[in-house]
Coordinates of N, CA and C in Angstrom, one line a residue:
M11 N -12.5 -21.9 15.1 CA -14.1 -21.8 15.4 C -14.7 -20.4 14.8
K12 N -15.5 -20.3 14.1 CA -16.4 -19.1 13.6 C -17.4 -18.9 15.1
K13 N -17.5 -17.3 15.3 CA -17.9 -16.9 16.5 C -19.4 -16.0 15.8
R14 N -20.6 -16.4 16.1 CA -21.8 -15.7 15.8 C -21.8 -14.6 16.6
V15 N -22.2 -13.6 15.9 CA -22.7 -12.3 17.2 C -24.2 -12.0 17.0
V16 N -25.1 -12.0 18.1 CA -26.6 -12.1 17.8 C -26.8 -10.6 18.3
L17 N -27.8 -9.8 17.7 CA -28.1 -8.4 18.3 C -29.5 -8.7 18.4
S18 N -29.6 -7.9 19.2 CA -31.0 -7.6 19.9 C -31.6 -6.4 20.0
G19 N -33.1 -6.1 20.1 CA -33.3 -4.4 20.3 C -34.6 -4.5 19.3
S20 N -35.2 -3.2 18.9 CA -36.4 -2.9 18.3 C -35.4 -2.6 16.8
Q21 N -35.9 -2.6 15.8 CA -35.6 -1.7 14.7 C -34.7 -0.8 14.7
E22 N -34.6 0.2 15.4 CA -34.1 1.5 15.4 C -33.1 1.2 15.7
Q23 N -32.9 0.3 17.1 CA -31.9 0.2 17.8 C -30.4 -0.4 16.9
L24 N -31.2 -1.5 16.2 CA -30.6 -2.3 15.3 C -29.8 -1.4 14.4
K25 N -30.4 -0.6 14.1 CA -30.0 0.4 12.7 C -28.9 1.1 13.2
A26 N -28.8 1.2 14.7 CA -27.5 2.0 15.4 C -26.6 1.0 15.4
Q27 N -26.9 0.1 16.1 CA -26.0 -1.2 16.1 C -25.1 -1.5 15.1
I28 N -25.6 -1.6 13.9 CA -25.2 -2.5 13.0 C -24.0 -1.7 12.0
P29 N -23.8 -0.6 11.7 CA -22.5 0.2 11.4 C -21.2 0.2 12.3
L30 N -22.2 -0.3 14.0 CA -20.6 0.1 14.6 C -19.8 -1.5 14.8
I31 N -20.8 -2.5 14.7 CA -20.4 -3.7 14.7 C -19.4 -4.0 13.3
I32 N -19.8 -3.3 12.1 CA -19.5 -3.7 11.3 C -17.6 -2.9 11.1
E33 N -17.9 -1.6 12.0 CA -16.1 -1.0 11.9 C -15.5 -1.8 12.7
I34 N -16.0 -2.2 14.0 CA -15.6 -2.9 15.0 C -14.8 -4.3 14.2
H35 N -15.5 -4.8 13.3 CA -15.1 -6.1 12.5 C -13.8 -5.8 11.4
E36 N -13.9 -4.4 11.3 CA -12.8 -4.1 10.3 C -11.6 -3.8 11.1
L37 N -12.0 -3.1 12.1 CA -10.7 -2.8 12.7 C -9.8 -4.4 13.2
L38 N -10.9 -5.2 13.8 CA -10.2 -6.3 14.3 C -9.5 -7.2 13.4
A39 N -10.0 -7.2 12.2 CA -9.2 -7.8 10.9 C -7.7 -7.2 10.8
D40 N -7.9 -6.0 10.4 CA -6.6 -5.4 10.6 C -5.5 -5.8 11.8
I41 N -6.1 -5.5 13.0 CA -5.4 -6.0 14.0 C -4.7 -7.4 13.9
R42 N -5.6 -8.3 13.3 CA -5.4 -9.6 13.3 C -3.5 -9.7 12.2
A43 N -4.3 -9.1 11.3 CA -3.3 -9.0 9.9 C -2.1 -8.6 10.8
K44 N -1.8 -7.3 11.4 CA -0.7 -7.2 11.7 C 0.2 -7.5 13.2
T45 N -0.9 -8.6 13.9 CA -0.4 -9.5 14.5 C 0.1 -10.6 14.1
E46 N -0.6 -11.4 13.5 CA 0.2 -12.5 12.4 C 1.5 -12.1 11.9
L47 N 1.8 -10.7 11.5 CA 3.0 -10.3 10.6 C 4.0 -10.3 11.7
L48 N 3.3 -9.6 13.2 CA 4.8 -9.6 13.8 C 5.2 -10.9 14.4
A49 N 4.2 -11.9 14.6 CA 4.4 -13.2 15.2 C 5.3 -13.9 14.2
T50 N 5.4 -13.5 12.8 CA 6.1 -14.1 11.6 C 7.5 -13.4 11.5
R51 N 7.6 -12.0 11.9 CA 8.8 -11.7 11.9 C 9.6 -12.3 13.1
G52 N 8.9 -12.4 14.1 CA 10.3 -13.2 14.9 C 11.0 -14.5 14.5
T53 N 10.2 -15.1 13.6 CA 10.9 -16.0 13.3 C 11.8 -16.2 11.8
S54 N 11.8 -15.1 11.3 CA 12.3 -14.6 9.8 C 13.5 -14.5 9.9
T55 N 14.2 -14.2 9.1 CA 16.1 -13.4 8.8 C 15.7 -12.0 9.5
N56 N 16.6 -11.4 9.8 CA 15.7 -9.9 10.4 C 16.6 -8.9 9.0
A57 N 15.3 -8.3 8.8 CA 15.4 -7.3 7.5 C 16.1 -6.2 7.9
K58 N 16.8 -5.6 9.0 CA 17.7 -4.6 9.1 C 18.7 -4.3 8.1
Y59 N 19.4 -5.1 7.9 CA 20.5 -4.9 6.9 C 19.9 -5.5 5.2
R60 N 19.1 -5.5 5.3 CA 18.6 -6.0 3.6 C 18.1 -4.6 3.0
P61 N 18.1 -4.7 1.7 CA 18.3 -3.4 1.1 C 16.9 -3.7 0.9
K62 N 16.1 -2.5 0.7 CA 14.6 -1.8 0.9 C 14.1 -1.0 -0.6
I63 N 13.1 -2.0 -1.4 CA 12.6 -1.3 -2.5 C 11.1 -0.5 -2.2
Q64 N 11.5 0.4 -2.6 CA 10.3 1.5 -2.4 C 10.0 2.0 -3.6
L65 N 8.0 1.9 -4.1 CA 7.5 2.5 -5.1 C 6.8 3.6 -4.6
Y66 N 6.7 4.9 -5.1 CA 6.1 6.0 -4.7 C 4.9 6.4 -6.2
F67 N 3.9 6.2 -5.8 CA 2.6 6.9 -6.8 C 2.3 8.2 -6.2
Y68 N 1.9 8.9 -7.2 CA 1.3 10.3 -7.1 C 0.3 10.7 -7.9
H69 N -0.4 11.9 -7.3 CA -1.6 12.2 -8.3 C -1.6 14.1 -7.9
Y70 N -1.6 14.9 -8.4 CA -2.0 16.2 -7.6 C -3.1 16.6 -8.5
D71 N -3.9 16.9 -8.1 CA -5.4 17.6 -8.7 C -5.2 19.0 -8.5
V72 N -5.3 19.5 -9.7 CA -5.1 21.2 -10.0 C -6.3 21.9 -9.6
M73 N -7.2 21.4 -9.6 CA -8.8 22.1 -9.5 C -9.0 21.9 -8.0
Q74 N -8.7 21.2 -7.1 CA -9.2 21.2 -5.7 C -7.5 21.5 -5.2
A75 N -6.2 21.4 -5.8 CA -5.2 21.9 -5.0 C -4.9 21.0 -4.0
K76 N -5.2 19.6 -4.3 CA -5.2 18.5 -3.3 C -4.0 17.2 -4.1
S77 N -3.0 17.0 -3.2 CA -2.2 16.1 -3.7 C -2.4 14.5 -3.5
Y78 N -2.4 13.4 -3.8 CA -2.7 12.1 -3.3 C -1.4 11.1 -3.6
D79 N -1.1 10.6 -2.8 CA -0.3 9.5 -3.0 C 0.1 7.8 -2.2
A80 N 0.4 7.1 -2.9 CA 0.4 5.7 -2.2 C 2.3 5.4 -2.4
Q81 N 2.3 4.3 -1.5 CA 3.7 3.5 -1.6 C 3.5 2.0 -1.3
L82 N 4.3 1.4 -2.2 CA 4.5 0.2 -1.6 C 6.3 -0.2 -1.3
S83 N 6.3 -1.4 -0.3 CA 7.8 -1.4 -0.3 C 8.2 -3.2 0.1
C84 N 9.3 -3.7 -0.2 CA 9.7 -4.7 -0.1 C 11.2 -5.1 0.7
Y85 N 11.3 -6.1 1.3 CA 13.1 -5.9 1.6 C 13.6 -7.3 0.8
L86 N 14.8 -6.9 0.2 CA 15.6 -7.8 -0.6 C 16.1 -9.1 0.4
M87 N 15.4 -10.2 0.6 CA 15.8 -10.7 2.0 C 17.3 -11.9 1.6
D88 N 17.3 -11.8 0.1 CA 18.6 -12.8 -0.2 C 19.8 -11.7 -0.8
E89 N 19.9 -10.4 -0.5 CA 20.6 -9.7 -0.1 C 20.8 -8.8 0.8
K90 N 22.1 -8.4 0.8 CA 22.5 -7.9 2.2 C 22.8 -6.1 1.6
I91 N 23.1 -5.4 2.5 CA 23.3 -4.1 2.2 C 24.8 -3.6 2.2
S92 N 25.4 -4.3 2.6 CA 27.2 -4.4 3.1 C 27.7 -5.0 1.3
T93 N 26.5 -5.8 0.7 CA 27.7 -6.6 -0.4 C 26.7 -6.3 -1.8
I94 N 25.6 -5.9 -2.0 CA 25.0 -6.0 -3.2 C 25.7 -5.1 -3.6
T95 N 25.7 -5.2 -5.3 CA 26.2 -4.8 -6.5 C 25.6 -3.6 -7.3
I96 N 26.5 -2.8 -7.6 CA 25.9 -1.6 -8.6 C 25.2 -2.7 -9.8
G97 N 25.6 -3.6 -10.2 CA 25.3 -4.7 -11.4 C 23.8 -5.1 -11.0
E98 N 23.7 -5.2 -9.7 CA 22.2 -5.7 -9.4 C 21.4 -4.7 -8.9
V99 N 21.8 -3.4 -8.6 CA 20.9 -2.4 -8.6 C 20.1 -2.0 -9.9
K100 N 21.2 -2.0 -10.9 CA 20.8 -1.8 -12.0 C 19.7 -2.6 -12.7
A101 N 19.9 -3.8 -12.5 CA 18.8 -5.0 -12.9 C 17.6 -4.6 -12.7
L102 N 17.9 -4.6 -11.3 CA 16.3 -4.3 -10.7 C 15.9 -2.9 -11.2
A103 N 16.5 -2.0 -11.3 CA 16.0 -0.6 -11.8 C 15.8 -0.7 -13.4
T104 N 16.1 -1.4 -14.2 CA 15.8 -1.8 -15.6 C 14.5 -2.5 -15.6
I105 N 14.3 -3.6 -14.3 CA 12.8 -4.2 -14.3 C 11.8 -3.3 -14.1
I106 N 12.3 -2.5 -12.7 CA 10.9 -1.7 -12.6 C 10.6 -0.7 -13.6
E107 N 11.6 0.0 -14.4 CA 11.6 0.7 -15.5 C 10.6 0.2 -16.4
Q108 N 10.7 -1.0 -16.8 CA 9.7 -2.0 -18.1 C 8.1 -1.8 -17.5
K109 N 8.2 -2.4 -15.9 CA 7.0 -2.6 -15.3 C 6.1 -1.4 -14.9
F110 N 7.0 -0.6 -14.7 CA 6.0 0.8 -14.1 C 6.3 1.9 -14.9
A111 N 7.2 2.0 -15.6 CA 7.6 3.8 -16.6 C 7.0 3.6 -17.5
K112 N 7.1 2.2 -18.4 CA 6.9 2.2 -19.6 C 5.7 1.1 -20.2
P113 N 4.7 1.6 -20.2 CA 4.7 3.0 -19.8 C 4.2 3.6 -18.2
I114 N 3.5 4.7 -17.8 CA 3.2 4.4 -16.6 C 2.4 3.9 -16.1
F115 N 2.7 3.1 -15.2 CA 1.7 2.3 -14.5 C 0.6 3.3 -13.6
K116 N -0.9 3.1 -13.7 CA -1.7 3.8 -12.8 C -2.3 2.9 -12.3
F117 N -3.2 3.0 -11.4 CA -4.1 2.1 -10.2 C -5.0 3.3 -9.7
K118 N -6.3 3.2 -9.9 CA -7.4 3.6 -8.7 C -7.4 2.9 -7.4
K119 N -7.1 4.1 -6.7 CA -7.0 4.0 -5.0 C -8.2 4.0 -4.6
G120 N -8.8 3.6 -3.3 CA -10.1 3.5 -3.0 C -10.1 3.4 -1.3
T121 N -11.3 2.5 -1.1 CA -11.5 2.3 0.5 C -11.2 1.0 0.6
R122 N -11.1 -0.2 -0.3 CA -10.9 -1.4 -0.1 C -9.2 -1.6 0.2
K123 N -8.9 -2.2 1.3 CA -7.3 -2.4 1.9 C -7.0 -3.8 1.4
V124 N -6.2 -4.5 0.3 CA -5.5 -5.4 0.0 C -4.3 -5.8 0.5
M125 N -4.1 -6.5 0.9 CA -2.3 -6.9 1.6 C -2.3 -8.3 1.2
Y126 N -0.6 -8.0 1.0 CA 0.2 -9.3 0.9 C 1.2 -9.5 2.1
S127 N 1.5 -10.8 2.4 CA 2.3 -11.3 3.6 C 3.1 -12.5 2.9
D128 N 4.2 -12.0 2.8 CA 5.4 -13.1 2.3 C 6.2 -12.8 2.9
V129 N 6.8 -13.1 4.3 CA 7.8 -12.4 4.8 C 9.0 -13.2 4.2
G130 N 9.1 -14.2 4.0 CA 10.2 -14.9 4.0 C 11.2 -14.3 2.6
N131 N 10.2 -13.7 2.0 CA 10.7 -13.0 0.4 C 10.5 -11.5 0.8
G132 N 10.7 -11.1 1.9 CA 10.8 -9.7 2.6 C 9.4 -8.8 1.9
Y133 N 8.1 -9.5 1.8 CA 7.0 -8.5 2.0 C 6.1 -8.9 3.1
F134 N 6.5 -7.7 3.9 CA 6.1 -7.5 5.2 C 4.8 -6.7 5.3
N135 N 3.7 -7.6 4.6 CA 2.4 -7.3 4.5 C 2.3 -5.5 3.6
P136 N 2.8 -5.3 2.7 CA 2.5 -4.1 2.0 C 1.2 -3.6 1.4
Y137 N 0.4 -3.2 1.5 CA -0.9 -2.9 0.9 C -1.3 -1.8 0.1
V138 N -2.4 -2.1 -0.3 CA -3.1 -1.1 -1.3 C -4.3 -0.6 -0.9
L139 N -4.7 0.6 -0.8 CA -5.9 1.1 -0.6 C -6.4 1.3 -2.0
A140 N -7.3 0.2 -2.4 CA -7.8 0.1 -4.1 C -9.2 0.3 -4.1
E141 N -9.7 0.7 -5.1 CA -11.3 1.1 -5.6 C -12.0 -0.3 -5.4
T142 N -10.9 -1.6 -6.1 CA -11.9 -2.9 -5.7 C -10.7 -3.7 -5.5
R143 N -11.2 -5.0 -5.0 CA -10.5 -6.0 -4.7 C -9.8 -6.5 -5.8
A144 N -9.8 -6.4 -6.9 CA -9.5 -6.8 -8.1 C -8.0 -6.1 -8.3
E145 N -8.5 -4.7 -8.4 CA -7.1 -3.5 -8.4 C -6.5 -3.7 -7.3
G146 N -6.7 -3.7 -6.2 CA -5.5 -4.1 -5.6 C -4.7 -5.2 -5.6
I147 N -5.4 -6.4 -6.3 CA -4.7 -7.4 -6.3 C -3.9 -7.6 -8.2
R148 N -4.2 -7.1 -8.9 CA -3.7 -6.4 -9.9 C -2.2 -5.3 -9.8
V149 N -2.1 -4.8 -8.7 CA -1.3 -3.5 -8.3 C -0.4 -4.6 -7.5
L150 N -0.8 -5.2 -6.5 CA 0.2 -6.3 -5.9 C 1.1 -7.3 -6.8
N151 N 0.1 -7.9 -7.6 CA 0.7 -8.9 -8.6 C 2.1 -7.9 -9.5
Q152 N 1.6 -7.3 -9.8 CA 2.6 -6.1 -10.6 C 4.1 -5.8 -10.0
F153 N 3.3 -5.6 -8.4 CA 4.8 -5.5 -7.5 C 5.9 -6.9 -7.4
L154 N 4.9 -7.9 -7.2 CA 5.9 -9.2 -7.2 C 6.5 -9.0 -8.2
E155 N 6.2 -8.9 -9.7 CA 6.7 -9.2 -11.0 C 7.8 -8.8 -10.9
I156 N 8.2 -7.7 -10.0 CA 9.8 -7.2 -10.0 C 11.1 -7.7 -9.9
R157 N 10.4 -8.8 -9.1 CA 11.5 -10.2 -8.2 C 10.9 -11.4 -9.3
N158 N 10.3 -11.0 -9.9 CA 9.9 -12.6 -10.3 C 9.2 -13.8 -9.7
I159 N 8.6 -13.3 -8.0 CA 7.4 -14.0 -7.8 C 6.4 -14.5 -8.0
P160 N 6.0 -15.6 -8.2 CA 4.9 -16.1 -8.2 C 4.0 -15.6 -7.1
F161 N 2.5 -14.9 -7.8 CA 1.8 -14.6 -6.7 C 0.3 -15.4 -5.9
D162 N 0.8 -15.8 -5.0 CA 0.0 -16.7 -4.2 C -1.2 -15.8 -3.7
M163 N -2.6 -16.5 -4.1 CA -3.8 -16.2 -3.5 C -3.8 -16.1 -2.3
E164 N -3.2 -17.4 -1.6 CA -3.6 -17.4 -0.2 C -2.7 -16.7 0.7
K165 N -2.0 -15.8 0.0 CA -1.1 -14.8 1.1 C -1.7 -13.1 0.8
V166 N -2.7 -13.4 0.3 CA -3.6 -11.8 0.1 C -4.3 -12.1 1.5
G167 N -5.0 -10.7 2.1 CA -5.4 -10.2 2.9 C -6.3 -9.2 2.6
Y168 N -7.6 -9.3 2.8 CA -8.8 -7.8 2.6 C -9.3 -7.6 3.7
V169 N -9.6 -6.4 3.4 CA -10.3 -5.5 5.0 C -11.3 -4.7 3.8
E170 N -12.2 -4.9 3.9 CA -13.4 -3.6 3.2 C -14.7 -3.6 4.5
N171 N -15.1 -2.1 4.9 CA -16.1 -1.5 5.8 C -17.3 -2.0 5.2
G172 N -18.0 -2.7 6.0 CA -19.1 -2.7 5.0 C -20.3 -1.9 4.7
S173 N -20.0 -0.3 4.9 CA -20.5 0.6 4.4 C -20.1 1.6 3.9
P174 N -18.6 1.5 2.9 CA -17.5 2.3 2.7 C -18.4 3.7 2.2
A175 N -19.4 3.9 1.3 CA -19.7 5.0 0.9 C -20.5 5.8 2.4
T176 N -20.5 5.1 3.6 CA -21.0 6.1 4.5 C -20.0 6.1 5.3
R177 N -19.1 5.3 5.6 CA -17.9 5.2 6.2 C -16.8 6.2 5.8
Y178 N -16.6 6.6 4.6 CA -15.9 7.3 3.9 C -16.4 8.4 3.1
S179 N -17.3 8.8 3.5 CA -18.0 10.0 2.6 C -17.3 11.1 2.3
S180 N -17.5 11.6 1.3 CA -16.9 13.1 1.5 C -17.5 13.9 1.3
A181 N -19.1 13.8 1.4 CA -19.9 14.3 1.2 C -20.1 15.8 2.3
G182 N -20.4 17.1 2.0 CA -20.8 18.2 3.2 C -19.4 18.9 3.9
T183 N -19.4 19.3 4.9 CA -18.6 20.3 5.7 C -18.5 20.1 7.1
E184 N -17.6 20.6 7.6 CA -17.3 20.4 9.1 C -17.1 22.0 9.8
L185 N -17.7 21.6 10.8 CA -17.2 23.3 11.6 C -15.8 23.2 12.1
L186 N -15.1 24.1 11.9 CA -13.4 24.4 12.7 C -13.6 25.9 13.2
M187 N -13.6 25.9 14.5 CA -13.4 27.3 15.4 C -14.6 27.8 14.6
G188 N -15.9 27.1 14.4 CA -16.8 28.5 13.9 C -16.8 28.7 12.4
E189 N -16.2 28.3 11.6 CA -16.3 28.1 10.5 C -16.4 27.0 9.7
A190 N -17.2 26.9 8.6 CA -17.5 25.9 7.5 C -16.5 25.2 6.7
V191 N -15.7 24.2 7.1 CA -14.7 24.0 6.2 C -15.0 22.7 5.5
E192 N -14.1 22.5 3.8 CA -14.8 20.7 3.5 C -14.5 20.1 4.4
R193 N -15.0 18.6 4.4 CA -14.7 17.3 5.3 C -13.7 16.8 4.3
L194 N -12.9 16.1 5.1 CA -11.4 15.8 4.7 C -12.1 14.2 3.9
V195 N -11.3 13.5 3.0 CA -11.9 12.5 2.6 C -10.9 11.4 3.0
E196 N -11.0 10.6 4.0 CA -10.1 9.7 4.6 C -9.1 8.6 3.3
R197 N -10.1 8.0 2.9 CA -9.8 7.1 1.5 C -10.5 7.5 0.4
P198 N -9.7 8.9 -0.4 CA -10.5 8.7 -1.9 C -10.5 8.4 -2.6
N199 N -11.6 8.2 -3.5 CA -11.3 7.5 -5.1 C -10.5 8.2 -5.8
V200 N -9.4 7.6 -6.4 CA -8.5 8.7 -7.5 C -7.6 7.9 -7.7
E201 N -7.0 8.1 -9.0 CA -6.5 7.8 -10.0 C -5.1 8.3 -9.6
V202 N -3.6 7.4 -9.2 CA -2.6 7.6 -9.0 C -1.7 7.0 -9.9
K203 N -0.4 7.6 -10.4 CA 0.4 7.1 -11.2 C 1.8 7.0 -10.7
F204 N 2.8 6.2 -11.2 CA 4.0 5.9 -10.8 C 4.7 6.8 -10.8
R205 N 5.4 7.4 -9.6 CA 6.0 8.7 -9.9 C 7.8 8.6 -10.0
H206 N 8.3 7.1 -8.8 CA 9.5 6.6 -8.8 C 9.7 5.6 -8.1
A207 N 11.2 5.5 -8.0 CA 11.5 3.9 -7.1 C 12.9 4.3 -6.8
Q208 N 13.1 4.0 -5.5 CA 14.4 4.1 -5.0 C 14.6 2.8 -3.8
L209 N 16.0 2.5 -4.0 CA 16.7 1.6 -3.3 C 17.4 1.9 -1.6
F210 N 16.7 1.4 -0.6 CA 17.3 2.0 0.2 C 18.5 1.3 1.3
L211 N 19.6 1.5 1.6 CA 20.5 0.4 2.4 C 20.5 0.8 3.7
G212 N 20.0 0.7 4.4 CA 19.7 1.1 5.8 C 19.1 2.9 6.0
K213 N 19.5 3.4 6.9 CA 19.1 4.6 7.0 C 20.0 5.5 6.2
R214 N 21.4 5.2 6.1 CA 22.3 6.3 5.4 C 22.3 6.5 3.8
K215 N 21.9 5.4 3.1 CA 21.6 5.6 1.5 C 20.7 5.9 1.0
A216 N 20.0 6.2 -0.1 CA 18.9 6.5 -0.8 C 19.5 6.2 -1.9
I217 N 19.1 5.0 -3.2 CA 19.5 5.4 -4.5 C 18.4 5.4 -5.1
T218 N 18.2 6.1 -6.3 CA 17.2 6.3 -7.3 C 17.2 5.2 -8.3
L219 N 16.2 4.6 -8.1 CA 16.0 3.2 -9.1 C 15.6 4.2 -11.0
V220 N 14.7 4.6 -10.4 CA 13.8 5.0 -11.8 C 12.9 6.5 -11.3
D221 N 13.3 7.5 -11.8 CA 12.3 9.1 -11.4 C 11.6 9.4 -12.6
T222 N 10.2 9.4 -12.4 CA 9.7 9.8 -14.0 C 9.5 11.3 -13.4
S223 N 10.0 12.0 -12.6 CA 9.6 13.5 -12.0 C 10.6 14.3 -12.4
G224 N 11.7 13.9 -12.4 CA 12.9 14.5 -12.7 C 13.6 15.2 -11.3
K225 N 12.6 14.8 -10.2 CA 13.3 15.6 -9.0 C 14.3 15.2 -7.9
L226 N 14.3 14.0 -8.1 CA 15.5 12.8 -7.9 C 16.6 13.0 -8.2
P227 N 17.8 12.9 -7.3 CA 19.2 12.8 -7.5 C 19.2 11.4 -8.5
P228 N 20.0 11.8 -9.6 CA 20.0 10.9 -10.6 C 20.6 9.4 -10.6
P229 N 20.3 8.4 -11.0 CA 20.6 7.0 -10.6 C 22.0 6.9 -10.7
P230 N 22.9 6.4 -10.1 CA 24.2 6.1 -10.9 C 24.6 5.3 -11.7
F231 N 23.9 5.2 -12.7 CA 23.7 4.3 -13.5 C 23.0 4.7 -15.0
D232 N 23.1 4.6 -16.2 CA 22.4 4.9 -17.5 C 21.8 3.8 -17.7
L233 N 20.0 4.0 -17.4 CA 19.6 2.8 -17.7 C 19.1 2.7 -19.7
E234 N 19.7 3.6 -20.0 CA 19.5 3.8 -22.2 C 19.9 2.4 -22.6

């Protein structure tokens, strides 16, 4: 049952209350999503011994000397770290290369948090901070295509601040020990590009699947 919040007071008092109510609503929505995830995890197969795919996106702004990144991960619930074969790993790498490296996949980061929960298939609420809801859905849909899993809008979660321009404003400076410094942007609007993908077998082994930067150890197979 939906509950209604009734505010009272003068116009000036209401102006002060509304942003706070919006921020509390955003926080509660995030807590609900995490609580639902934890409750579902208790009834799902333990992911501890399942291989984990992790994709990494990156952008470096030369003019501002700042780096921006994003990550997506999921577990292969139908595989085990003890029995997955090099052939299966190579097949995953080939698909990731096709979906994210040829051409390089890009997306626009932002203030909207778009999540996907499908614990049975190993998606423990991966999320994207995207410029728009549609952009976040596009990224998550592409991510699911790696394993040919149909995208289900019923499994999408969405959190957005009611006043993102104010909540995540990049304008102005702040004082640190008496010195004016540029204010940090909590959720910047910036385009990031696919950089690499890895497969983690527990905490002991990481296998490079695809690396567009050339900075990771090479994959244990040839994708050409």
